C-alpha cells in the first residue's frame, strides 16, 4: 500500500482494495475514489498522458477545482463505477508485489508527479490490469505536500512530465 502523508483512509478502504487484488489475479494495481477535505470529488484516474488527453484532463480538474457544475457532475459520474483507467492516483495505491517486482517498482527519477502514471503504464505494458474502484474511498488533503515548497513542486512537475513523455511518447511529443 502506497499512501501520501496528506491522506485519511476511510474505514474498510484498505481491506476493500486488498480483496480486489486477492480475488482478481490479473490486477497489478488498484486505487480508490478520493475526495478532498470538504468531500468534493477529486479526479484520481485518467488516460495515458498525451498532449490532447492532458488538455482534456486539465479542463476537468480545473473545472472541479472551480466547482463548476458540469465538471463535478462529469467527475462524479466517471468515478461512480469501477473501471480500468490507464492510471490511478499514487495518493493511495495498492499494488501486487509480484507486479511491482516484474516492472522494477516505481522509477525513483520521478518526484511528486507522474510516478503513478508511469508505474501504471509499465504495469499494463507487462500485462497487468489497473483498476479503479469507488467501493474504497480516501480523503486527500490535496496540495499540502506541495504548499511547503511551491517553486520546487512546479519544477518537479515539469521535470516529471518531460521524463514521462521522453519514456513513453517519444522525442516529438
Short mmCIF file of C-alpha atoms in Angstrom, two decimals:
data_model
loop_
_atom_site.label_atom_id
_atom_site.label_comp_id
_atom_site.label_asym_id
_atom_site.label_seq_id
_atom_site.Cartn_x
_atom_site.Cartn_y
_atom_site.Cartn_z
CA UNK A 1 0.00 0.00 0.00
CA UNK A 2 1.36 3.39 -1.03
CA UNK A 3 -0.24 6.31 0.76
CA UNK A 4 0.51 10.03 0.72
CA UNK A 5 1.03 11.66 4.11
CA UNK A 6 -1.84 14.08 3.37
CA UNK A 7 -4.49 11.36 3.12
CA UNK A 8 -7.04 9.89 5.52
CA UNK A 9 -8.14 6.33 4.84
CA UNK A 10 -11.85 5.68 5.29
CA UNK A 11 -12.81 2.60 7.31
CA UNK A 12 -12.66 -0.54 5.20
CA UNK A 13 -10.85 1.06 2.26
CA UNK A 14 -7.60 -0.89 2.58
CA UNK A 15 -9.46 -4.15 3.10
CA UNK A 16 -11.60 -3.47 0.02
CA UNK A 17 -8.54 -2.80 -2.13
CA UNK A 18 -6.76 -5.90 -0.77
CA UNK A 19 -9.81 -8.08 -1.52
CA UNK A 20 -9.89 -6.74 -5.05
CA UNK A 21 -6.28 -7.89 -5.60
CA UNK A 22 -6.91 -11.22 -3.87
CA UNK A 23 -9.97 -12.02 -5.96
CA UNK A 24 -8.56 -10.94 -9.33
CA UNK A 25 -5.07 -12.31 -10.04
CA UNK A 26 -4.61 -10.20 -13.20
CA UNK A 27 -4.88 -6.92 -11.28
CA UNK A 28 -1.45 -5.45 -10.63
CA UNK A 29 -2.59 -2.19 -9.04
CA UNK A 30 -5.80 -0.62 -7.78
CA UNK A 31 -6.86 2.73 -6.46
CA UNK A 32 -9.83 4.13 -4.55
CA UNK A 33 -12.09 7.09 -5.12
CA UNK A 34 -10.61 10.18 -3.50
CA UNK A 35 -12.37 13.19 -2.07
CA UNK A 36 -10.98 16.47 -0.85
CA UNK A 37 -11.07 17.80 2.68
CA UNK A 38 -14.56 19.20 2.05
CA UNK A 39 -15.87 15.99 0.46
CA UNK A 40 -15.60 17.19 -3.14
CA UNK A 41 -14.68 14.50 -5.65
CA UNK A 42 -11.09 14.51 -6.93
CA UNK A 43 -10.06 13.32 -10.37
CA UNK A 44 -7.84 10.39 -9.37
CA UNK A 45 -7.67 8.38 -12.60
CA UNK A 46 -7.00 9.16 -16.19
CA UNK A 47 -5.85 8.17 -19.66
CA UNK A 48 -2.25 7.75 -20.77
CA UNK A 49 -0.59 11.15 -20.90
CA UNK A 50 -0.57 12.76 -24.31
CA UNK A 51 -0.92 16.46 -25.16
CA UNK A 52 -4.60 16.01 -26.09
CA UNK A 53 -5.50 13.80 -23.13
CA UNK A 54 -3.78 16.21 -20.76
CA UNK A 55 -5.75 19.16 -22.15
CA UNK A 56 -8.99 17.28 -21.55
CA UNK A 57 -7.90 16.12 -18.10
CA UNK A 58 -6.72 19.59 -17.12
CA UNK A 59 -10.05 21.08 -18.18
CA UNK A 60 -11.88 18.60 -15.98
CA UNK A 61 -9.52 19.01 -12.99
CA UNK A 62 -9.70 22.81 -13.18
CA UNK A 63 -13.49 22.65 -13.53
CA UNK A 64 -13.71 20.51 -10.40
CA UNK A 65 -11.37 22.91 -8.56
CA UNK A 66 -13.64 25.84 -9.53
CA UNK A 67 -16.69 23.76 -8.51
CA UNK A 68 -18.21 24.09 -11.98
CA UNK A 69 -21.42 22.05 -12.03
CA UNK A 70 -20.61 20.34 -15.36
CA UNK A 71 -17.17 19.24 -14.12
CA UNK A 72 -18.42 18.00 -10.76
CA UNK A 73 -21.18 16.01 -12.47
CA UNK A 74 -18.75 14.55 -15.02
CA UNK A 75 -16.19 13.58 -12.36
CA UNK A 76 -18.83 12.08 -10.06
CA UNK A 77 -20.24 10.02 -12.95
CA UNK A 78 -16.81 8.83 -14.09
CA UNK A 79 -15.76 7.89 -10.57
CA UNK A 80 -19.04 6.27 -9.55
CA UNK A 81 -18.24 2.99 -11.27
CA UNK A 82 -15.38 0.54 -11.27
CA UNK A 83 -13.28 0.71 -14.42
CA UNK A 84 -9.80 0.13 -15.81
CA UNK A 85 -8.18 3.50 -16.42
CA UNK A 86 -4.66 3.98 -17.73
CA UNK A 87 -3.56 5.08 -14.24
CA UNK A 88 -4.81 5.53 -10.70
CA UNK A 89 -3.52 8.17 -8.33
CA UNK A 90 -0.48 7.39 -6.26
CA UNK A 91 -2.00 9.30 -3.35
CA UNK A 92 -3.45 5.89 -2.43
CA UNK A 93 -2.45 2.91 -4.50
CA UNK A 94 -2.32 -0.77 -3.63
CA UNK A 95 -0.16 -3.00 -5.80
CA UNK A 96 0.63 -6.67 -6.03
CA UNK A 97 4.22 -7.34 -5.02
CA UNK A 98 4.85 -9.67 -7.96
CA UNK A 99 3.57 -6.99 -10.34
CA UNK A 100 5.85 -4.37 -8.81
CA UNK A 101 8.82 -6.72 -9.00
CA UNK A 102 8.01 -7.55 -12.62
CA UNK A 103 8.36 -3.89 -13.66
CA UNK A 104 11.01 -2.78 -11.18
CA UNK A 105 8.65 -0.77 -8.95
CA UNK A 106 8.43 2.99 -9.00
CA UNK A 107 11.05 4.81 -11.05
CA UNK A 108 12.84 6.97 -8.49
CA UNK A 109 13.68 9.61 -11.09
CA UNK A 110 10.08 10.82 -10.78
CA UNK A 111 9.40 13.08 -7.81
CA UNK A 112 5.92 14.24 -6.78
CA UNK A 113 4.35 13.87 -10.23
CA UNK A 114 3.64 11.22 -12.86
CA UNK A 115 5.30 8.40 -10.91
CA UNK A 116 1.85 6.82 -10.69
CA UNK A 117 1.07 7.23 -14.40
CA UNK A 118 4.48 5.81 -15.30
CA UNK A 119 4.14 2.82 -12.96
CA UNK A 120 0.62 2.02 -14.15
CA UNK A 121 1.65 2.28 -17.79
CA UNK A 122 4.57 -0.10 -17.26
CA UNK A 123 2.28 -2.50 -15.37
CA UNK A 124 -0.22 -2.52 -18.23
CA UNK A 125 2.55 -2.99 -20.79
CA UNK A 126 3.69 -6.02 -18.76
CA UNK A 127 0.18 -7.50 -18.97
CA UNK A 128 -1.27 -6.43 -15.60
CA UNK A 129 -4.64 -4.73 -15.14
CA UNK A 130 -5.03 -1.41 -13.33
CA UNK A 131 -8.38 -0.95 -11.61
CA UNK A 132 -10.20 1.96 -10.02
CA UNK A 133 -12.94 1.15 -7.51
CA UNK A 134 -15.36 3.54 -5.81
CA UNK A 135 -16.00 0.85 -3.19
CA UNK A 136 -12.92 2.14 -1.35
CA UNK A 137 -12.58 5.80 -0.52
CA UNK A 138 -9.81 8.04 0.79
CA UNK A 139 -9.81 11.69 1.80
CA UNK A 140 -6.88 13.51 0.18
CA UNK A 141 -5.94 16.93 1.51
CA UNK A 142 -4.63 17.91 -1.89
CA UNK A 143 -1.69 20.26 -2.10
CA UNK A 144 -0.40 20.13 1.47
CA UNK A 145 2.85 18.49 0.39
CA UNK A 146 3.34 20.98 -2.43
CA UNK A 147 2.48 24.07 -0.39
CA UNK A 148 5.71 23.79 1.60
CA UNK A 149 7.87 24.35 -1.50
CA UNK A 150 5.70 25.59 -4.39
CA UNK A 151 8.61 26.57 -6.65
CA UNK A 152 10.22 23.17 -6.22
CA UNK A 153 6.86 21.48 -6.82
CA UNK A 154 6.40 23.37 -10.11
CA UNK A 155 9.94 22.46 -11.19
CA UNK A 156 9.33 18.78 -10.39
CA UNK A 157 6.01 18.86 -12.22
CA UNK A 158 7.70 19.94 -15.44
CA UNK A 159 10.70 17.65 -14.95
CA UNK A 160 8.48 14.62 -14.35
CA UNK A 161 6.36 15.42 -17.40
CA UNK A 162 9.44 15.66 -19.61
CA UNK A 163 10.68 12.33 -18.25
CA UNK A 164 7.30 10.62 -18.80
CA UNK A 165 6.96 11.97 -22.34
CA UNK A 166 10.52 11.02 -23.27
CA UNK A 167 9.99 7.47 -21.98
CA UNK A 168 6.53 6.77 -23.31
CA UNK A 169 5.71 9.20 -26.11
CA UNK A 170 8.98 9.82 -27.89
CA UNK A 171 11.02 12.97 -28.51
CA UNK A 172 8.50 14.67 -30.80
CA UNK A 173 5.83 14.87 -28.12
#
